[in-house]
Short mmCIF file of C-alpha atoms and ligand atoms in Angstrom, two decimals:
data_model
loop_
_atom_site.label_atom_id
_atom_site.label_comp_id
_atom_site.label_asym_id
_atom_site.label_seq_id
_atom_site.Cartn_x
_atom_site.Cartn_y
_atom_site.Cartn_z
CA MET A 1 3.74 1.74 -41.34
CA ASN A 2 0.57 3.13 -39.74
CA ARG A 3 0.44 4.51 -36.22
CA ARG A 4 -0.79 1.29 -34.62
CA SER A 5 1.86 -1.00 -36.14
CA PHE A 6 4.60 1.56 -35.43
CA VAL A 7 3.63 1.71 -31.73
CA LYS A 8 3.50 -2.11 -31.60
CA ALA A 9 6.91 -2.50 -33.22
CA ALA A 10 8.48 0.09 -30.93
CA ALA A 11 7.09 -1.70 -27.86
CA ALA A 12 8.41 -5.07 -29.05
CA ALA A 13 11.92 -3.90 -29.93
CA PRO A 14 13.58 -3.93 -26.47
CA VAL A 15 12.63 -7.61 -26.00
CA ALA A 16 15.36 -8.41 -28.51
CA ALA A 17 17.81 -7.72 -25.67
CA GLY A 18 17.10 -11.29 -24.55
CA ALA A 19 20.71 -12.46 -24.52
CA LEU A 20 21.52 -12.34 -20.81
CA ALA A 21 24.98 -11.90 -19.38
CA ALA A 22 26.25 -14.68 -17.11
CA PRO A 23 25.12 -14.51 -13.46
CA ALA A 24 27.43 -12.31 -11.36
CA ALA A 25 29.77 -14.29 -9.07
CA GLY A 26 28.31 -14.67 -5.57
CA ALA A 27 24.93 -13.24 -6.58
CA THR A 28 21.89 -14.99 -5.09
CA PHE A 29 18.16 -14.38 -5.09
CA GLU A 30 16.05 -16.22 -2.51
CA THR A 31 12.29 -16.29 -2.09
CA LYS A 32 10.20 -17.69 0.74
CA ILE A 33 6.62 -17.49 1.94
CA LEU A 34 6.27 -16.30 5.52
CA ARG A 35 3.13 -16.80 7.64
CA LEU A 36 2.46 -13.66 9.71
CA ASN A 37 0.27 -14.22 12.76
CA LEU A 38 -2.29 -11.50 13.49
CA LEU A 39 -2.66 -10.20 17.04
CA HIS A 40 -6.43 -9.82 16.47
CA THR A 41 -8.45 -11.68 13.85
CA TRP A 42 -8.59 -9.13 11.04
CA THR A 43 -11.96 -8.49 9.42
CA THR A 44 -12.83 -6.11 6.59
CA THR A 45 -15.63 -6.24 4.01
CA MET A 46 -13.40 -8.60 2.02
CA SER A 47 -12.27 -11.31 4.43
CA SER A 48 -11.59 -12.42 7.97
CA SER A 49 -8.39 -14.20 8.97
CA ALA A 50 -6.01 -15.03 11.83
CA TYR A 51 -2.86 -14.94 9.67
CA ARG A 52 -1.55 -13.67 6.35
CA ASP A 53 1.10 -15.19 4.08
CA THR A 54 3.49 -12.75 2.38
CA LEU A 55 6.36 -13.32 -0.05
CA HIS A 56 9.84 -12.44 1.23
CA THR A 57 12.84 -12.01 -1.04
CA ALA A 58 16.58 -11.57 -0.44
CA TYR A 59 18.87 -10.31 -3.20
CA THR A 60 22.60 -10.68 -2.46
CA ARG A 61 25.49 -9.29 -4.47
CA ASP A 62 28.91 -7.84 -3.60
CA GLY A 63 28.38 -9.03 -0.01
CA ILE A 64 25.24 -6.84 0.40
CA THR A 65 21.76 -8.29 0.90
CA GLY A 66 18.61 -6.36 0.02
CA HIS A 67 15.33 -7.54 1.52
CA GLY A 68 11.92 -7.35 -0.11
CA GLU A 69 8.34 -8.32 0.65
CA GLY A 70 5.02 -8.37 -1.15
CA ALA A 71 1.60 -9.01 0.40
CA PRO A 72 -0.66 -10.70 -2.18
CA ILE A 73 -4.09 -9.06 -2.40
CA VAL A 74 -7.05 -11.45 -2.65
CA ARG A 75 -9.10 -8.60 -4.19
CA TYR A 76 -6.81 -8.82 -7.24
CA HIS A 77 -6.87 -12.66 -7.26
CA GLU A 78 -3.34 -13.01 -5.90
CA ASP A 79 -1.83 -15.50 -3.47
CA ALA A 80 1.64 -16.05 -2.01
CA GLN A 81 2.38 -19.06 -4.23
CA GLY A 82 1.63 -17.05 -7.36
CA ALA A 83 3.83 -14.20 -6.12
CA GLN A 84 6.68 -16.63 -5.42
CA LYS A 85 6.37 -18.25 -8.83
CA ALA A 86 6.46 -14.82 -10.49
CA ALA A 87 9.57 -13.78 -8.55
CA GLU A 88 11.32 -17.06 -9.33
CA SER A 89 10.52 -16.65 -13.04
CA VAL A 90 12.89 -13.65 -13.29
CA ARG A 91 15.71 -15.09 -11.16
CA ASP A 92 18.12 -15.36 -14.16
CA LEU A 93 17.44 -11.77 -15.14
CA LEU A 94 18.08 -10.51 -11.58
CA LEU A 95 21.30 -12.50 -11.16
CA SER A 96 22.81 -11.35 -14.45
CA ALA A 97 21.56 -7.74 -14.58
CA ASN A 98 23.40 -4.71 -13.18
CA PRO A 99 21.35 -3.80 -10.06
CA MET A 100 22.48 -0.16 -10.31
CA GLN A 101 20.37 -0.11 -13.49
CA PHE A 102 17.37 -0.87 -11.26
CA SER A 103 14.93 1.19 -13.32
CA LYS A 104 15.85 -0.76 -16.48
CA VAL A 105 15.74 -4.04 -14.54
CA MET A 106 12.28 -3.36 -13.10
CA GLY A 107 11.08 -2.24 -16.54
CA GLU A 108 12.11 -5.66 -17.85
CA VAL A 109 10.47 -7.43 -14.87
CA PHE A 110 7.20 -5.53 -15.53
CA LYS A 111 7.38 -6.57 -19.19
CA ARG A 112 7.92 -10.25 -18.40
CA VAL A 113 5.54 -10.70 -15.45
CA GLN A 114 1.84 -10.14 -16.06
CA GLY A 115 -0.14 -9.20 -12.94
CA GLU A 116 1.42 -10.54 -9.70
CA TRP A 117 1.89 -7.06 -8.24
CA ALA A 118 2.93 -8.36 -4.83
CA GLY A 119 5.58 -10.55 -6.47
CA LYS A 120 6.90 -7.55 -8.40
CA ALA A 121 6.86 -5.40 -5.23
CA ALA A 122 8.95 -8.03 -3.42
CA ILE A 123 11.57 -7.81 -6.20
CA ASP A 124 11.55 -3.99 -6.43
CA ILE A 125 11.90 -3.52 -2.66
CA ALA A 126 14.83 -5.98 -2.40
CA LEU A 127 16.56 -4.27 -5.32
CA MET A 128 16.05 -0.76 -3.90
CA ASP A 129 17.19 -1.87 -0.42
CA TRP A 130 20.33 -3.24 -2.09
CA VAL A 131 20.89 -0.01 -4.07
CA GLY A 132 20.54 2.17 -0.97
CA GLN A 133 23.00 0.00 0.95
CA LYS A 134 25.42 -0.01 -2.00
CA LEU A 135 25.30 3.81 -2.14
CA GLY A 136 25.50 3.99 1.67
CA ILE A 137 22.38 6.19 2.00
CA PRO A 138 18.85 5.65 3.33
CA LEU A 139 16.26 5.35 0.57
CA TYR A 140 14.55 8.56 1.69
CA SER A 141 17.84 10.33 0.92
CA TYR A 142 18.03 8.65 -2.48
CA PHE A 143 14.60 10.22 -3.22
CA GLY A 144 15.75 13.58 -1.83
CA LEU A 145 13.38 13.54 1.15
CA ASP A 146 13.64 14.82 4.71
CA PRO A 147 12.82 12.15 7.35
CA LYS A 148 11.42 14.94 9.58
CA ASP A 149 8.57 15.35 7.04
CA THR A 150 6.99 11.94 7.70
CA PRO A 151 3.26 12.24 8.41
CA LEU A 152 1.38 10.76 11.34
CA THR A 153 0.16 7.27 10.64
CA THR A 154 -3.30 6.08 11.56
CA PHE A 155 -3.82 2.86 13.46
CA SER A 156 -6.49 0.64 11.92
CA ILE A 157 -9.43 -0.86 13.75
CA GLY A 158 -10.88 -3.86 11.83
CA ILE A 159 -14.57 -4.74 11.88
CA ASP A 160 -15.61 -6.43 15.12
CA THR A 161 -18.22 -6.52 17.88
CA PRO A 162 -18.78 -3.22 19.76
CA GLU A 163 -17.07 -4.71 22.82
CA ILE A 164 -13.89 -5.72 20.96
CA THR A 165 -13.97 -2.44 18.99
CA ARG A 166 -13.93 -0.54 22.32
CA GLN A 167 -11.02 -2.71 23.51
CA LYS A 168 -9.03 -2.18 20.27
CA THR A 169 -9.67 1.57 20.48
CA LYS A 170 -8.27 1.63 24.03
CA GLU A 171 -5.21 -0.38 22.89
CA ALA A 172 -4.58 2.31 20.23
CA ALA A 173 -4.19 5.01 22.93
CA ASP A 174 -0.77 6.07 21.56
CA PHE A 175 -2.13 6.92 18.11
CA PRO A 176 -3.60 10.43 17.66
CA ILE A 177 -5.65 9.42 14.58
CA LEU A 178 -7.53 6.15 14.03
CA LYS A 179 -8.71 4.48 10.84
CA VAL A 180 -11.92 2.53 11.25
CA LYS A 181 -13.09 -0.16 8.85
CA VAL A 182 -16.80 -0.06 7.99
CA GLY A 183 -18.89 -1.23 5.04
CA LEU A 184 -20.93 -3.98 6.68
CA ALA A 185 -24.36 -3.62 8.33
CA THR A 186 -22.74 -2.58 11.62
CA ASP A 187 -21.31 0.82 10.63
CA GLU A 188 -23.18 2.98 13.18
CA PRO A 189 -22.59 0.66 16.20
CA THR A 190 -18.90 0.42 15.21
CA ILE A 191 -18.40 4.20 15.12
CA GLU A 192 -20.45 4.65 18.29
CA ALA A 193 -18.27 2.03 20.03
CA VAL A 194 -15.12 3.96 19.01
CA ARG A 195 -16.70 7.28 20.04
CA SER A 196 -17.65 5.88 23.46
CA VAL A 197 -13.90 5.58 24.16
CA THR A 198 -12.25 8.47 22.31
CA LYS A 199 -12.81 11.89 20.69
CA LYS A 200 -9.78 11.53 18.36
CA PRO A 201 -10.08 12.37 14.66
CA LEU A 202 -11.15 9.33 12.66
CA ARG A 203 -10.65 8.24 9.07
CA VAL A 204 -13.02 5.65 7.71
CA ASP A 205 -12.54 2.95 5.07
CA ALA A 206 -15.63 1.32 3.55
CA ASN A 207 -13.60 -1.02 1.30
CA GLU A 208 -16.28 -0.85 -1.48
CA GLY A 209 -18.86 -2.01 1.08
CA TRP A 210 -21.75 0.31 0.19
CA LYS A 211 -23.58 -0.48 -3.03
CA ASP A 212 -26.05 2.39 -3.20
CA LYS A 213 -25.07 6.02 -3.82
CA GLU A 214 -27.92 7.55 -1.76
CA GLU A 215 -27.06 5.29 1.18
CA ALA A 216 -23.40 6.29 0.82
CA VAL A 217 -24.26 10.02 0.96
CA ARG A 218 -26.37 9.49 4.11
CA LYS A 219 -23.59 7.49 5.78
CA ILE A 220 -20.83 9.91 4.82
CA ASN A 221 -22.76 12.94 6.10
CA TRP A 222 -23.45 11.09 9.37
CA LEU A 223 -19.76 10.15 9.61
CA GLU A 224 -18.82 13.81 9.13
CA SER A 225 -21.00 14.65 12.15
CA GLN A 226 -18.98 12.05 14.08
CA GLY A 227 -15.66 13.81 13.43
CA VAL A 228 -14.54 11.70 10.47
CA GLN A 229 -11.87 13.45 8.34
CA PHE A 230 -12.23 11.47 5.11
CA ILE A 231 -13.79 8.38 3.63
CA GLU A 232 -11.92 5.74 1.65
CA GLN A 233 -13.52 3.82 -1.24
CA PRO A 234 -17.23 4.12 -0.34
CA LEU A 235 -18.52 2.31 -3.46
CA PRO A 236 -17.20 -0.57 -5.61
CA ALA A 237 -14.16 0.39 -7.69
CA GLU A 238 -15.99 0.42 -11.02
CA MET A 239 -18.70 2.87 -9.77
CA ILE A 240 -16.65 5.94 -10.64
CA GLU A 241 -19.57 7.96 -12.04
CA GLU A 242 -21.67 7.26 -8.92
CA THR A 243 -18.73 8.28 -6.73
CA ARG A 244 -18.51 11.58 -8.62
CA TRP A 245 -22.23 12.03 -7.85
CA ILE A 246 -21.56 11.39 -4.15
CA ARG A 247 -18.61 13.75 -4.12
CA SER A 248 -20.82 16.67 -5.14
CA ARG A 249 -23.12 15.97 -2.14
CA VAL A 250 -20.67 15.51 0.76
CA HIS A 251 -18.09 17.76 2.40
CA ILE A 252 -15.31 15.40 3.49
CA PRO A 253 -12.71 14.15 0.97
CA ILE A 254 -13.18 10.81 -0.79
CA ILE A 255 -10.03 8.75 -1.29
CA ALA A 256 -9.67 6.00 -3.92
CA ASP A 257 -8.10 2.72 -2.85
CA GLU A 258 -9.48 -0.33 -4.67
CA ALA A 259 -10.24 1.93 -7.69
CA CYS A 260 -6.58 3.00 -7.88
CA GLN A 261 -4.15 0.17 -8.42
CA ARG A 262 -1.61 1.67 -10.80
CA ALA A 263 -0.41 4.99 -12.20
CA SER A 264 -2.54 4.62 -15.33
CA ASP A 265 -5.71 4.47 -13.17
CA ILE A 266 -5.23 7.93 -11.68
CA PRO A 267 -6.27 10.41 -14.43
CA LYS A 268 -9.77 8.91 -14.78
CA LEU A 269 -10.34 9.20 -11.00
CA LYS A 270 -9.70 12.93 -10.81
CA GLU A 271 -13.36 14.07 -10.98
CA ALA A 272 -14.69 11.40 -8.59
CA PHE A 273 -12.07 11.35 -5.86
CA ASP A 274 -10.11 13.94 -3.89
CA GLY A 275 -7.09 11.68 -3.47
CA VAL A 276 -5.56 8.25 -3.91
CA ASN A 277 -4.27 5.60 -1.53
CA VAL A 278 -0.99 4.21 -2.93
CA LYS A 279 0.27 0.83 -1.75
CA LEU A 280 3.48 -0.90 -2.80
CA ASP A 281 1.69 -4.26 -2.97
CA LYS A 282 -0.81 -2.84 -5.48
CA SER A 283 1.63 -0.83 -7.59
CA GLY A 284 4.43 -3.40 -7.87
CA GLY A 285 6.96 -1.62 -5.67
CA ILE A 286 8.65 1.62 -4.66
CA LEU A 287 9.43 2.93 -8.16
CA GLU A 288 5.83 2.64 -9.41
CA ALA A 289 4.48 4.00 -6.10
CA TYR A 290 6.73 7.06 -6.51
CA ARG A 291 5.35 7.55 -10.04
CA MET A 292 1.78 7.26 -8.72
CA ILE A 293 2.39 9.86 -6.03
CA SER A 294 3.97 12.20 -8.61
CA ILE A 295 1.05 11.83 -11.05
CA ALA A 296 -1.60 12.31 -8.33
CA LYS A 297 0.17 15.45 -7.09
CA SER A 298 0.48 16.81 -10.61
CA LEU A 299 -3.32 16.42 -10.95
CA GLY A 300 -3.84 18.34 -7.70
CA MET A 301 -5.02 15.26 -5.80
CA LYS A 302 -4.27 14.35 -2.19
CA THR A 303 -1.91 11.44 -1.66
CA MET A 304 -1.90 8.69 0.92
CA LEU A 305 0.39 5.72 1.52
CA GLY A 306 -1.28 2.57 2.78
CA CYS A 307 -0.22 -1.01 3.30
CA MET A 308 -1.53 -4.51 3.68
CA VAL A 309 -0.96 -6.72 6.73
CA SER A 310 2.78 -7.29 6.30
CA SER A 311 6.10 -7.24 8.13
CA SER A 312 8.47 -4.32 8.73
CA VAL A 313 10.11 -4.96 5.34
CA SER A 314 7.18 -3.77 3.24
CA VAL A 315 5.96 -1.15 5.72
CA THR A 316 9.43 0.39 6.07
CA ALA A 317 9.76 0.49 2.27
CA ALA A 318 6.50 2.45 1.99
CA ALA A 319 7.52 4.69 4.90
CA GLN A 320 10.66 5.75 2.97
CA LEU A 321 8.34 7.62 0.56
CA SER A 322 6.01 8.90 3.28
CA PRO A 323 7.59 12.39 3.55
CA LEU A 324 5.96 12.96 0.13
CA VAL A 325 2.34 12.27 1.09
CA ASP A 326 -0.52 13.97 2.92
CA PHE A 327 -1.78 10.92 4.83
CA ALA A 328 -0.27 7.62 6.00
CA ASP A 329 -1.85 4.38 7.07
CA LEU A 330 1.30 2.35 7.64
CA ASP A 331 0.50 0.06 10.53
CA GLY A 332 0.47 -3.41 8.89
CA ASN A 333 3.54 -4.51 10.86
CA LEU A 334 1.94 -3.44 14.14
CA LEU A 335 -0.93 -5.88 13.62
CA ILE A 336 1.30 -9.00 13.67
CA GLY A 337 3.04 -10.92 16.45
CA ASN A 338 6.02 -12.43 14.59
CA ASP A 339 7.72 -9.62 12.66
CA PRO A 340 11.14 -10.93 11.51
CA PHE A 341 12.66 -7.42 11.17
CA HIS A 342 12.84 -4.02 12.87
CA GLY A 343 12.55 -0.96 10.65
CA VAL A 344 10.31 2.08 10.80
CA THR A 345 8.90 2.77 14.27
CA VAL A 346 6.00 4.93 15.46
CA GLU A 347 6.18 7.53 18.24
CA LYS A 348 2.81 9.05 19.18
CA GLY A 349 1.68 8.31 15.63
CA LYS A 350 4.73 9.89 13.95
CA LEU A 351 6.63 7.60 11.55
CA MET A 352 10.29 7.43 12.59
CA LEU A 353 12.58 6.29 9.76
CA PRO A 354 15.77 4.39 10.61
CA ASN A 355 18.90 6.41 9.85
CA ARG A 356 20.66 3.55 8.07
CA PRO A 357 21.40 2.77 4.40
CA GLY A 358 18.71 1.25 2.19
CA LEU A 359 15.55 0.36 4.07
CA GLY A 360 17.56 0.45 7.30
CA LEU A 361 16.27 -2.92 8.53
CA SER A 362 17.77 -4.88 11.40
CA LYS A 363 16.92 -8.36 12.68
MG1 LIG B 1 -8.48 0.92 1.93
#
């Protein structure tokens, strides 16, 4: 057997464990699509919308219910229906598996479901919420973290007219650091509108909006003069070599977001980026996000936790890992008007984790 066929055979072997045990008595797994209404129409380089649909899951066993959520990302060709279909496709596995073997269970889910990262995140989060509740400890304790170590979160200002940008900046008075979306033709007026209201430190996200490396260098150096701390994803994800070129010509850190979906993406980004933005919806849940943070740290890169527009389920799940990271942008739940849960809160920008088992959610 040569190396290639040996590797193939080894990868295929665990699939033989296809004979599932019977579903556990009283175990249920529910999925539903929830429409989250945005307080402000949300515009980035990618889209503009007044609402977002996310997939919500509830895994019940032994009288305990774990809640999960995944926000499908259009950038990766996902939608809520696809996420729901993916989650439903592993229902039998979830109902018959031992949830305390969550790492094995999620390994099997990742093997069976191709793509559909938001769907996988919704499963992983529900499972980990259940595990934390079963053990009677908050998830941050399960990961050995101190809730006092949570970073400040930024509050995000989407792309808008200078007048609305000024208004949004005023509304964000409680947040000591703001994240401003740029990447369209209006970058300078947007930053000037923010600066006309506040002197706070800013972080800027171009969402792959600039296409030219010289233009990106000019913009980043101007942003530095405006008190910007770092720039997220200046060029399209695939322009890694050009980003490395930019990095040698600017002073502020460059953080990968769209270029960094999963753990396996990280090593090739090391020369071009100073850090990575990890999101549960991109990675497929808490377990993979934890791996991504560990790998980035081991490579000496900065780490950030971000989120999509989503409810307190997904944002609180990400916040459980936030004591590990340098930067947080966990405000997706603050952008909506119909959050079905309470979880992590924010006091003067500081993420405050609930001191309750699992995610610590309440209705
Ligand atoms: Mg981003």
